[in-house]
Short mmCIF file of C-alpha atoms and ligand atoms in Angstrom, two decimals:
data_model
loop_
_atom_site.label_atom_id
_atom_site.label_comp_id
_atom_site.label_asym_id
_atom_site.label_seq_id
_atom_site.Cartn_x
_atom_site.Cartn_y
_atom_site.Cartn_z
CA UNK A 1 -15.33 25.62 -1.88
CA UNK A 2 -14.64 22.30 0.37
CA UNK A 3 -11.56 20.34 -0.21
CA UNK A 4 -11.93 16.40 -0.32
CA UNK A 5 -9.62 14.24 1.27
CA UNK A 6 -10.04 12.72 -2.05
CA UNK A 7 -11.14 13.24 -5.72
CA UNK A 8 -10.67 10.81 -7.43
CA UNK A 9 -13.72 12.23 -10.04
CA UNK A 10 -10.89 14.94 -10.57
CA UNK A 11 -8.40 12.45 -10.66
CA UNK A 12 -9.55 9.83 -13.49
CA UNK A 13 -10.74 13.07 -15.38
CA UNK A 14 -7.25 13.85 -16.80
CA UNK A 15 -7.29 10.58 -18.30
CA UNK A 16 -10.86 10.63 -19.02
CA UNK A 17 -10.66 10.56 -23.19
CA UNK A 18 -7.87 7.58 -23.45
CA UNK A 19 -9.82 5.62 -20.50
CA UNK A 20 -13.04 5.65 -22.60
CA UNK A 21 -11.10 5.60 -26.07
CA UNK A 22 -9.17 1.78 -24.31
CA UNK A 23 -12.46 0.76 -22.77
CA UNK A 24 -13.92 0.78 -25.88
CA UNK A 25 -11.12 -1.06 -27.64
CA UNK A 26 -11.93 -3.86 -25.17
CA UNK A 27 -16.18 -4.14 -25.93
CA UNK A 28 -15.03 -4.12 -29.41
CA UNK A 29 -12.62 -6.84 -29.11
CA UNK A 30 -15.38 -9.41 -27.58
CA UNK A 31 -12.41 -10.38 -25.52
CA UNK A 32 -12.82 -10.13 -21.35
CA UNK A 33 -10.83 -12.34 -19.35
CA UNK A 34 -7.07 -13.07 -20.11
CA UNK A 35 -6.31 -11.22 -23.65
CA UNK A 36 -3.97 -9.17 -25.11
CA UNK A 37 -4.73 -6.01 -22.43
CA UNK A 38 -3.58 -8.20 -19.25
CA UNK A 39 -0.38 -9.64 -21.31
CA UNK A 40 0.57 -6.21 -22.17
CA UNK A 41 -0.47 -4.84 -18.60
CA UNK A 42 1.76 -7.52 -17.10
CA UNK A 43 4.69 -7.08 -18.96
CA UNK A 44 4.47 -3.10 -18.99
CA UNK A 45 3.99 -3.32 -14.82
CA UNK A 46 6.84 -5.68 -14.20
CA UNK A 47 9.52 -3.56 -16.11
CA UNK A 48 7.95 -0.89 -14.17
CA UNK A 49 8.94 -2.42 -11.13
CA UNK A 50 12.26 -4.17 -12.67
CA UNK A 51 10.96 -7.54 -12.02
CA UNK A 52 11.03 -10.56 -15.00
CA UNK A 53 7.33 -11.47 -14.00
CA UNK A 54 3.63 -9.76 -12.88
CA UNK A 55 0.51 -11.81 -12.81
CA UNK A 56 -3.09 -9.64 -12.14
CA UNK A 57 -4.94 -11.16 -9.62
CA UNK A 58 -8.56 -10.05 -8.88
CA UNK A 59 -7.58 -7.36 -5.88
CA UNK A 60 -4.79 -6.28 -3.32
CA UNK A 61 -5.88 -9.14 -0.61
CA UNK A 62 -5.62 -12.32 -2.88
CA UNK A 63 -1.99 -11.09 -4.78
CA UNK A 64 -0.70 -11.35 -0.68
CA UNK A 65 -2.94 -14.50 -0.75
CA UNK A 66 -1.72 -16.25 -3.79
CA UNK A 67 1.59 -16.15 -3.01
CA UNK A 68 1.42 -17.38 0.54
CA UNK A 69 -0.90 -19.80 -1.00
CA UNK A 70 1.86 -20.99 -3.59
CA UNK A 71 4.71 -21.12 -1.39
CA UNK A 72 2.42 -23.95 0.56
CA UNK A 73 2.01 -25.61 -2.24
CA UNK A 74 5.45 -25.77 -3.32
CA UNK A 75 6.13 -27.07 0.47
CA UNK A 76 7.95 -23.91 1.92
CA UNK A 77 5.19 -23.05 4.20
CA UNK A 78 3.37 -25.59 6.50
CA UNK A 79 -0.62 -24.76 8.61
CA UNK A 80 1.03 -22.72 11.24
CA UNK A 81 3.71 -21.17 10.50
CA UNK A 82 4.61 -17.74 12.14
CA UNK A 83 4.44 -14.38 9.72
CA UNK A 84 6.12 -11.33 10.88
CA UNK A 85 3.63 -8.33 10.06
CA UNK A 86 3.69 -4.76 11.05
CA UNK A 87 1.40 -3.90 13.96
CA UNK A 88 -0.36 -1.17 11.87
CA UNK A 89 -1.07 -1.70 8.46
CA UNK A 90 -4.42 -1.98 6.72
CA UNK A 91 -6.45 -5.19 8.06
CA UNK A 92 -5.75 -6.95 4.56
CA UNK A 93 -1.80 -7.66 5.53
CA UNK A 94 -3.44 -9.65 8.79
CA UNK A 95 -6.48 -11.31 6.79
CA UNK A 96 -4.14 -12.55 3.99
CA UNK A 97 -1.97 -14.61 6.99
CA UNK A 98 -5.14 -15.72 8.52
CA UNK A 99 -6.83 -16.76 5.74
CA UNK A 100 -4.48 -18.52 4.59
CA UNK A 101 -4.11 -21.04 7.67
CA UNK A 102 -0.60 -19.22 8.81
CA UNK A 103 -0.20 -17.15 12.03
CA UNK A 104 0.12 -13.34 12.21
CA UNK A 105 2.79 -11.92 14.70
CA UNK A 106 2.12 -8.40 15.07
CA UNK A 107 6.16 -6.31 15.08
CA UNK A 108 6.08 -2.81 16.48
CA UNK A 109 6.97 -0.07 13.94
CA UNK A 110 9.42 2.43 14.15
CA UNK A 111 7.91 5.51 15.64
CA UNK A 112 9.38 8.61 12.90
CA UNK A 113 8.09 6.62 9.86
CA UNK A 114 5.41 4.06 11.23
CA UNK A 115 7.05 0.97 9.33
CA UNK A 116 8.46 -1.73 10.57
CA UNK A 117 10.92 -1.55 12.96
CA UNK A 118 13.93 -3.81 11.97
CA UNK A 119 15.22 -4.50 15.82
CA UNK A 120 11.53 -5.45 16.72
CA UNK A 121 11.35 -7.49 13.80
CA UNK A 122 14.79 -9.36 15.04
CA UNK A 123 13.51 -9.72 18.67
CA UNK A 124 10.47 -11.42 17.10
CA UNK A 125 11.85 -14.10 15.11
CA UNK A 126 10.99 -17.64 16.53
CA UNK A 127 12.19 -21.31 15.53
CA UNK A 128 8.39 -21.02 13.68
CA UNK A 129 8.51 -17.94 12.05
CA UNK A 130 9.38 -18.52 8.15
CA UNK A 131 7.71 -15.49 6.74
CA UNK A 132 8.85 -11.47 7.04
CA UNK A 133 5.41 -9.60 5.38
CA UNK A 134 6.96 -5.47 5.03
CA UNK A 135 4.74 -3.37 4.57
CA UNK A 136 5.56 0.10 2.38
CA UNK A 137 2.82 2.43 4.30
CA UNK A 138 2.49 5.37 3.48
CA UNK A 139 4.27 4.86 0.14
CA UNK A 140 7.82 4.93 1.52
CA UNK A 141 9.99 1.36 1.66
CA UNK A 142 10.14 0.20 5.17
CA UNK A 143 13.89 -0.40 5.95
CA UNK A 144 14.64 -3.21 3.44
CA UNK A 145 17.78 -3.80 3.44
CA UNK A 146 18.62 -4.48 6.72
CA UNK A 147 15.20 -6.61 6.45
CA UNK A 148 16.40 -8.73 4.19
CA UNK A 149 19.72 -9.63 5.53
CA UNK A 150 17.75 -10.63 8.67
CA UNK A 151 15.17 -12.44 6.41
CA UNK A 152 18.58 -14.29 5.00
CA UNK A 153 20.29 -14.68 7.95
CA UNK A 154 17.60 -16.88 9.29
CA UNK A 155 16.14 -18.22 5.96
CA UNK A 156 12.68 -16.47 6.06
CA UNK A 157 10.70 -15.88 2.36
CA UNK A 158 9.83 -12.06 2.22
CA UNK A 159 7.05 -10.86 0.94
CA UNK A 160 6.48 -7.39 0.07
CA UNK A 161 2.88 -5.62 0.54
CA UNK A 162 3.05 -2.76 -2.08
CA UNK A 163 -0.09 -2.08 -2.08
CA UNK A 164 0.46 1.85 -1.23
CA UNK A 165 3.45 1.76 -2.53
CA UNK A 166 3.58 1.80 -6.22
CA UNK A 167 7.12 3.00 -7.99
CA UNK A 168 8.40 3.88 -4.37
CA UNK A 169 11.99 3.71 -4.75
CA UNK A 170 14.78 3.25 -2.01
CA UNK A 171 18.40 2.95 -2.61
CA UNK A 172 16.98 3.92 -6.03
CA UNK A 173 15.79 -0.25 -6.36
CA UNK A 174 11.53 -0.17 -6.39
CA UNK A 175 9.26 -1.36 -4.29
CA UNK A 176 8.14 -4.74 -5.42
CA UNK A 177 11.91 -5.57 -6.50
CA UNK A 178 13.80 -6.55 -2.94
CA UNK A 179 11.81 -9.45 -1.73
CA UNK A 180 11.16 -13.03 -3.20
CA UNK A 181 7.45 -12.12 -4.49
CA UNK A 182 5.60 -8.70 -3.75
CA UNK A 183 1.82 -8.00 -3.98
CA UNK A 184 -0.03 -4.49 -5.08
CA UNK A 185 -2.99 -3.36 -5.40
CA UNK A 186 -4.94 -1.62 -8.12
CA UNK A 187 -8.16 -0.35 -5.82
CA UNK A 188 -9.21 2.78 -7.18
CA UNK A 189 -7.86 4.91 -4.51
CA UNK A 190 -4.54 3.54 -4.50
CA UNK A 191 -1.36 5.66 -6.45
CA UNK A 192 -2.44 3.35 -9.57
CA UNK A 193 -5.82 2.64 -9.24
CA UNK A 194 -7.96 0.92 -11.42
CA UNK A 195 -11.78 1.43 -12.12
CA UNK A 196 -12.82 -0.88 -10.02
CA UNK A 197 -10.50 -4.06 -8.22
CA UNK A 198 -7.56 -5.37 -8.79
CA UNK A 199 -4.34 -6.13 -8.26
CA UNK A 200 -0.50 -8.20 -9.49
CA UNK A 201 1.84 -10.38 -8.07
CA UNK A 202 5.11 -9.23 -9.09
CA UNK A 203 8.59 -11.74 -8.47
CA UNK A 204 11.96 -12.61 -10.39
CA UNK A 205 10.60 -16.25 -9.22
CA UNK A 206 9.28 -17.78 -12.39
CA UNK A 207 7.88 -20.91 -11.01
CA UNK A 208 5.99 -19.09 -8.14
CA UNK A 209 4.77 -16.54 -10.66
CA UNK A 210 3.19 -19.81 -13.28
CA UNK A 211 1.80 -20.95 -9.53
CA UNK A 212 0.17 -18.02 -8.18
CA UNK A 213 -1.66 -17.84 -12.39
CA UNK A 214 -2.56 -21.07 -11.81
CA UNK A 215 -4.15 -20.64 -8.12
CA UNK A 216 -5.47 -17.29 -9.24
CA UNK A 217 -7.20 -19.35 -12.23
CA UNK A 218 -8.96 -22.46 -9.94
CA UNK A 219 -5.27 -24.19 -10.19
CA UNK A 220 -5.16 -24.79 -14.02
CA UNK A 221 -2.75 -24.01 -16.44
CA UNK A 222 -4.55 -26.29 -19.21
CA UNK A 223 -7.94 -25.62 -20.04
CA UNK A 224 -10.19 -27.78 -17.94
CA UNK A 225 -6.92 -29.73 -16.15
CA UNK A 226 -6.83 -28.53 -12.28
CA UNK A 227 -3.33 -29.40 -11.07
CA UNK A 228 -4.29 -27.69 -7.74
CA UNK A 229 -6.88 -26.48 -5.92
CA UNK A 230 -7.57 -23.25 -6.40
CA UNK A 231 -9.77 -20.11 -6.40
CA UNK A 232 -10.90 -17.16 -9.31
CA UNK A 233 -9.28 -14.13 -9.00
CA UNK A 234 -7.88 -12.73 -12.11
CA UNK A 235 -7.42 -9.33 -13.24
CA UNK A 236 -9.93 -8.30 -16.28
CA UNK A 237 -9.24 -7.19 -19.57
CA UNK A 238 -11.04 -3.49 -18.79
CA UNK A 239 -8.85 -3.03 -15.35
CA UNK A 240 -6.00 -4.09 -17.34
CA UNK A 241 -6.77 -1.47 -20.28
CA UNK A 242 -7.44 1.27 -17.41
CA UNK A 243 -3.95 1.14 -15.81
CA UNK A 244 -1.86 0.19 -18.91
CA UNK A 245 -3.16 4.05 -19.54
CA UNK A 246 -2.64 5.61 -15.93
CA UNK A 247 0.37 3.56 -15.30
CA UNK A 248 2.51 5.97 -18.18
CA UNK A 249 1.26 8.71 -15.76
CA UNK A 250 2.05 7.17 -12.49
CA UNK A 251 5.56 8.27 -12.30
CA UNK A 252 4.32 12.16 -13.14
CA UNK A 253 1.81 11.82 -10.72
CA UNK A 254 4.47 11.03 -8.08
CA UNK A 255 5.72 13.92 -8.36
CA UNK A 256 3.06 15.97 -8.29
CA UNK A 257 2.22 14.38 -4.83
CA UNK A 258 5.55 15.07 -3.74
CA UNK A 259 5.26 18.81 -4.46
CA UNK A 260 2.11 18.14 -2.24
CA UNK A 261 4.59 16.74 0.72
CA UNK A 262 6.86 19.19 0.33
CA UNK A 263 4.75 21.89 0.70
CA UNK A 264 3.14 20.98 3.53
CA UNK A 265 6.32 20.30 4.88
CA UNK A 266 7.96 23.18 4.32
CA UNK A 267 4.92 25.36 5.39
CA UNK A 268 3.52 23.36 8.55
CA UNK A 269 5.11 25.18 11.73
CA UNK A 270 2.86 24.56 14.74
CA UNK A 271 4.40 22.55 17.22
CA UNK A 272 1.53 20.91 18.35
CA UNK A 273 1.40 18.66 14.86
CA UNK A 274 4.18 16.29 14.30
CA UNK A 275 5.50 16.38 10.43
CA UNK A 276 5.84 12.88 9.08
CA UNK A 277 9.46 11.44 9.14
CA UNK A 278 11.09 10.20 5.67
CA UNK A 279 14.34 8.17 5.80
CA UNK A 280 17.54 8.87 3.58
CA UNK A 281 17.65 7.69 0.23
CA UNK A 282 14.22 6.97 0.19
CA UNK A 283 11.80 8.21 -3.05
CA UNK A 284 8.57 8.39 -1.24
CA UNK A 285 5.12 8.75 -3.19
CA UNK A 286 2.96 9.77 -0.51
CA UNK A 287 -0.42 7.57 -1.03
CA UNK A 288 -0.63 9.05 2.16
CA UNK A 289 0.25 12.22 4.37
CA UNK A 290 -0.41 11.06 8.24
CA UNK A 291 0.46 13.77 10.96
CA UNK A 292 0.31 13.04 14.22
CA UNK A 293 -1.55 15.16 17.19
CA UNK A 294 -2.28 14.75 20.69
CA UNK A 295 -5.59 16.86 19.94
CA UNK A 296 -6.41 15.08 16.81
CA UNK A 297 -10.09 15.07 17.35
CA UNK A 298 -10.49 18.90 17.77
CA UNK A 299 -7.87 18.99 14.79
CA UNK A 300 -10.62 16.97 12.33
CA UNK A 301 -12.73 19.40 13.73
CA UNK A 302 -11.14 22.26 13.09
CA UNK A 303 -10.06 21.51 9.81
CA UNK A 304 -13.14 19.95 8.64
CA UNK A 305 -14.61 23.57 10.15
CA UNK A 306 -12.88 25.03 7.09
CA UNK A 307 -13.83 23.19 4.84
CA UNK A 308 -10.76 20.46 4.62
CA UNK A 309 -11.85 16.55 4.73
CA UNK A 310 -9.63 14.26 6.40
CA UNK A 311 -9.15 10.44 7.12
CA UNK A 312 -7.93 8.21 9.60
CA UNK A 313 -5.48 5.06 8.69
CA UNK A 314 -6.41 3.65 11.04
CA UNK A 315 -8.34 4.33 13.71
CA UNK A 316 -8.30 0.43 15.63
CA UNK A 317 -5.16 -1.05 16.06
CA UNK A 318 -6.01 -4.31 14.37
CA UNK A 319 -5.74 -6.33 17.99
CA UNK A 320 -8.72 -4.16 18.43
CA UNK A 321 -10.77 -5.94 15.38
CA UNK A 322 -12.99 -8.92 16.84
CA UNK A 323 -11.58 -11.54 14.72
CA UNK A 324 -8.16 -10.64 15.45
CA UNK A 325 -7.94 -10.52 19.31
CA UNK A 326 -5.95 -13.36 20.28
CA UNK A 327 -3.44 -12.37 17.61
CA UNK A 328 0.03 -12.67 18.94
CA UNK A 329 2.00 -9.74 19.64
CA UNK A 330 6.08 -9.85 19.37
CA UNK A 331 6.90 -6.74 22.12
CA UNK A 332 4.99 -4.68 24.15
CA UNK A 333 3.47 -2.46 21.56
CA UNK A 334 6.10 0.73 22.30
CA UNK A 335 4.87 2.41 19.47
CA UNK A 336 2.10 0.90 17.53
CA UNK A 337 -0.52 2.46 19.55
CA UNK A 338 -0.56 5.96 17.72
CA UNK A 339 -4.01 5.15 16.51
CA UNK A 340 -5.81 8.15 18.07
CA UNK A 341 -3.07 10.87 16.98
CA UNK A 342 -2.68 9.68 13.50
CA UNK A 343 -4.71 12.16 10.77
CA UNK A 344 -3.86 11.85 7.23
CA UNK A 345 -4.10 15.06 5.06
CA UNK A 346 -5.59 15.54 1.09
CA UNK A 347 -2.67 14.61 -0.96
CA UNK A 348 -3.64 13.83 -4.43
CA UNK A 349 -2.29 15.14 -8.22
CA UNK A 350 -5.33 17.24 -8.62
CA UNK A 351 -4.92 19.11 -5.50
CA UNK A 352 -4.05 22.90 -6.09
CA UNK A 353 -1.73 25.23 -4.79
CA UNK A 354 -4.23 27.04 -3.35
CA UNK A 355 -5.85 24.79 -1.90
CA UNK A 356 -2.26 23.01 -0.44
CA UNK A 357 -2.01 26.39 0.99
CA UNK A 358 -5.64 26.90 2.53
CA UNK A 359 -4.43 23.04 4.60
CA UNK A 360 -1.12 24.97 5.70
CA UNK A 361 -2.65 27.99 7.03
CA UNK A 362 -5.62 26.12 8.58
CA UNK A 363 -2.93 23.64 10.17
CA UNK A 364 -0.74 26.75 11.44
CA UNK A 365 -3.87 28.06 12.85
CA UNK A 366 -4.68 25.69 15.31
CA UNK A 367 -5.10 26.58 18.79
CA UNK A 368 -3.58 29.80 17.15
CA UNK A 369 -6.54 31.50 16.28
CA UNK A 370 -5.13 35.13 17.75
CA UNK A 371 -1.16 34.21 17.09
CA UNK A 372 0.36 36.59 14.81
CA UNK A 373 1.00 33.84 12.39
CA UNK A 374 4.32 33.12 11.87
CA UNK A 375 5.97 32.10 15.64
C1 PLP B 1 -5.80 -1.30 -0.23
C2 PLP B 1 -4.06 -2.14 0.99
C3 PLP B 1 -4.45 -3.94 0.75
C4 PLP B 1 -5.58 -4.64 -0.24
O1 PLP B 1 -6.24 -4.51 -1.08
P1 PLP B 1 -7.00 -4.62 -2.10
O2 PLP B 1 -7.07 -4.35 -3.38
O3 PLP B 1 -8.40 -3.53 -1.51
O4 PLP B 1 -7.32 -5.76 -1.59
C5 PLP B 1 -3.35 -4.84 1.44
N1 PLP B 1 -2.72 -3.74 2.29
C6 PLP B 1 -2.22 -2.57 2.63
C7 PLP B 1 -1.37 -2.11 3.21
C8 PLP B 1 -3.16 -1.48 1.51
O5 PLP B 1 -3.14 -0.73 2.06
#
């Protein structure tokens, strides 16, 4: 039996009865947008993150965009202002910036964690820098205490991209609880995944929460009165109901992911494979388990021959994509060019112990087929 990179059917099957009941409840309610399910989920998710406000959006990209638009609407940002983003992230982090008329500046990353490098951030700050947009990549928080201190010193707004880090903690403080605002994605494959698209903004800033909600609802807070030029980006009742079911299991799921990660970290002893770095006091939620290997292509094929599916996050650096070729880079990128070395292994709550051990054994056999095994 092949081991899929991610088996979403199995993941959601765990909650199938509750999901179906919640879906039926929404169908029977006759109310499908902006109702009790959304209010219930927003309250629960804000509480989970430890912030007062959560606002559902259509997806994670829109959550990022709506915060930046709101800050422009409030006069805190203007077109052409610079936003520091990590050079290694999913494209959405960068498109949110360009979509709002702001200028992304790509900043180098820490070679161990692949999160933002604090010294590189400091070196990238110019008088035009207005926003710091850290990504908690793979499910591990960026170095937020240092980044928040830098932001404070330079008067920067901080927007956390938490799309991969629901429930992750640093010093006991959760993702989404550090910056002036944070954006989450509930894309089905994320750690807290809907059964369709979804996202949320969380913040302690009540004015910002109100503005984000209005901008995502045609610039309107009162029906048919439009105070701002807005868009349509809302979390619907069915997805909110699905997310309420799954939020209750998020911490248990993260614990299962941690057990997979621990088995990989303990078991893999192949010197050709570099394991991911976990920084101190981080409660990693392991959205992705990314190893590095100079012979990545051969390793991926070796695993595929053994029925183990892998993926690459991400195969191309951001400046190599056509629309972003002219982006400003803060420094020569020392560490961000890792796209040819990285490989993401299967990691999800329903991966069995037997499957995890098969992955470990296959990794240890790479280029050592004739070795005795435990060298
Ligand atoms: C998934 C993701 C997003 C975008 O989320 P969508 O819901 O797909 O729009 C943004 N940033 C990062 C880092 C992501 O992984």
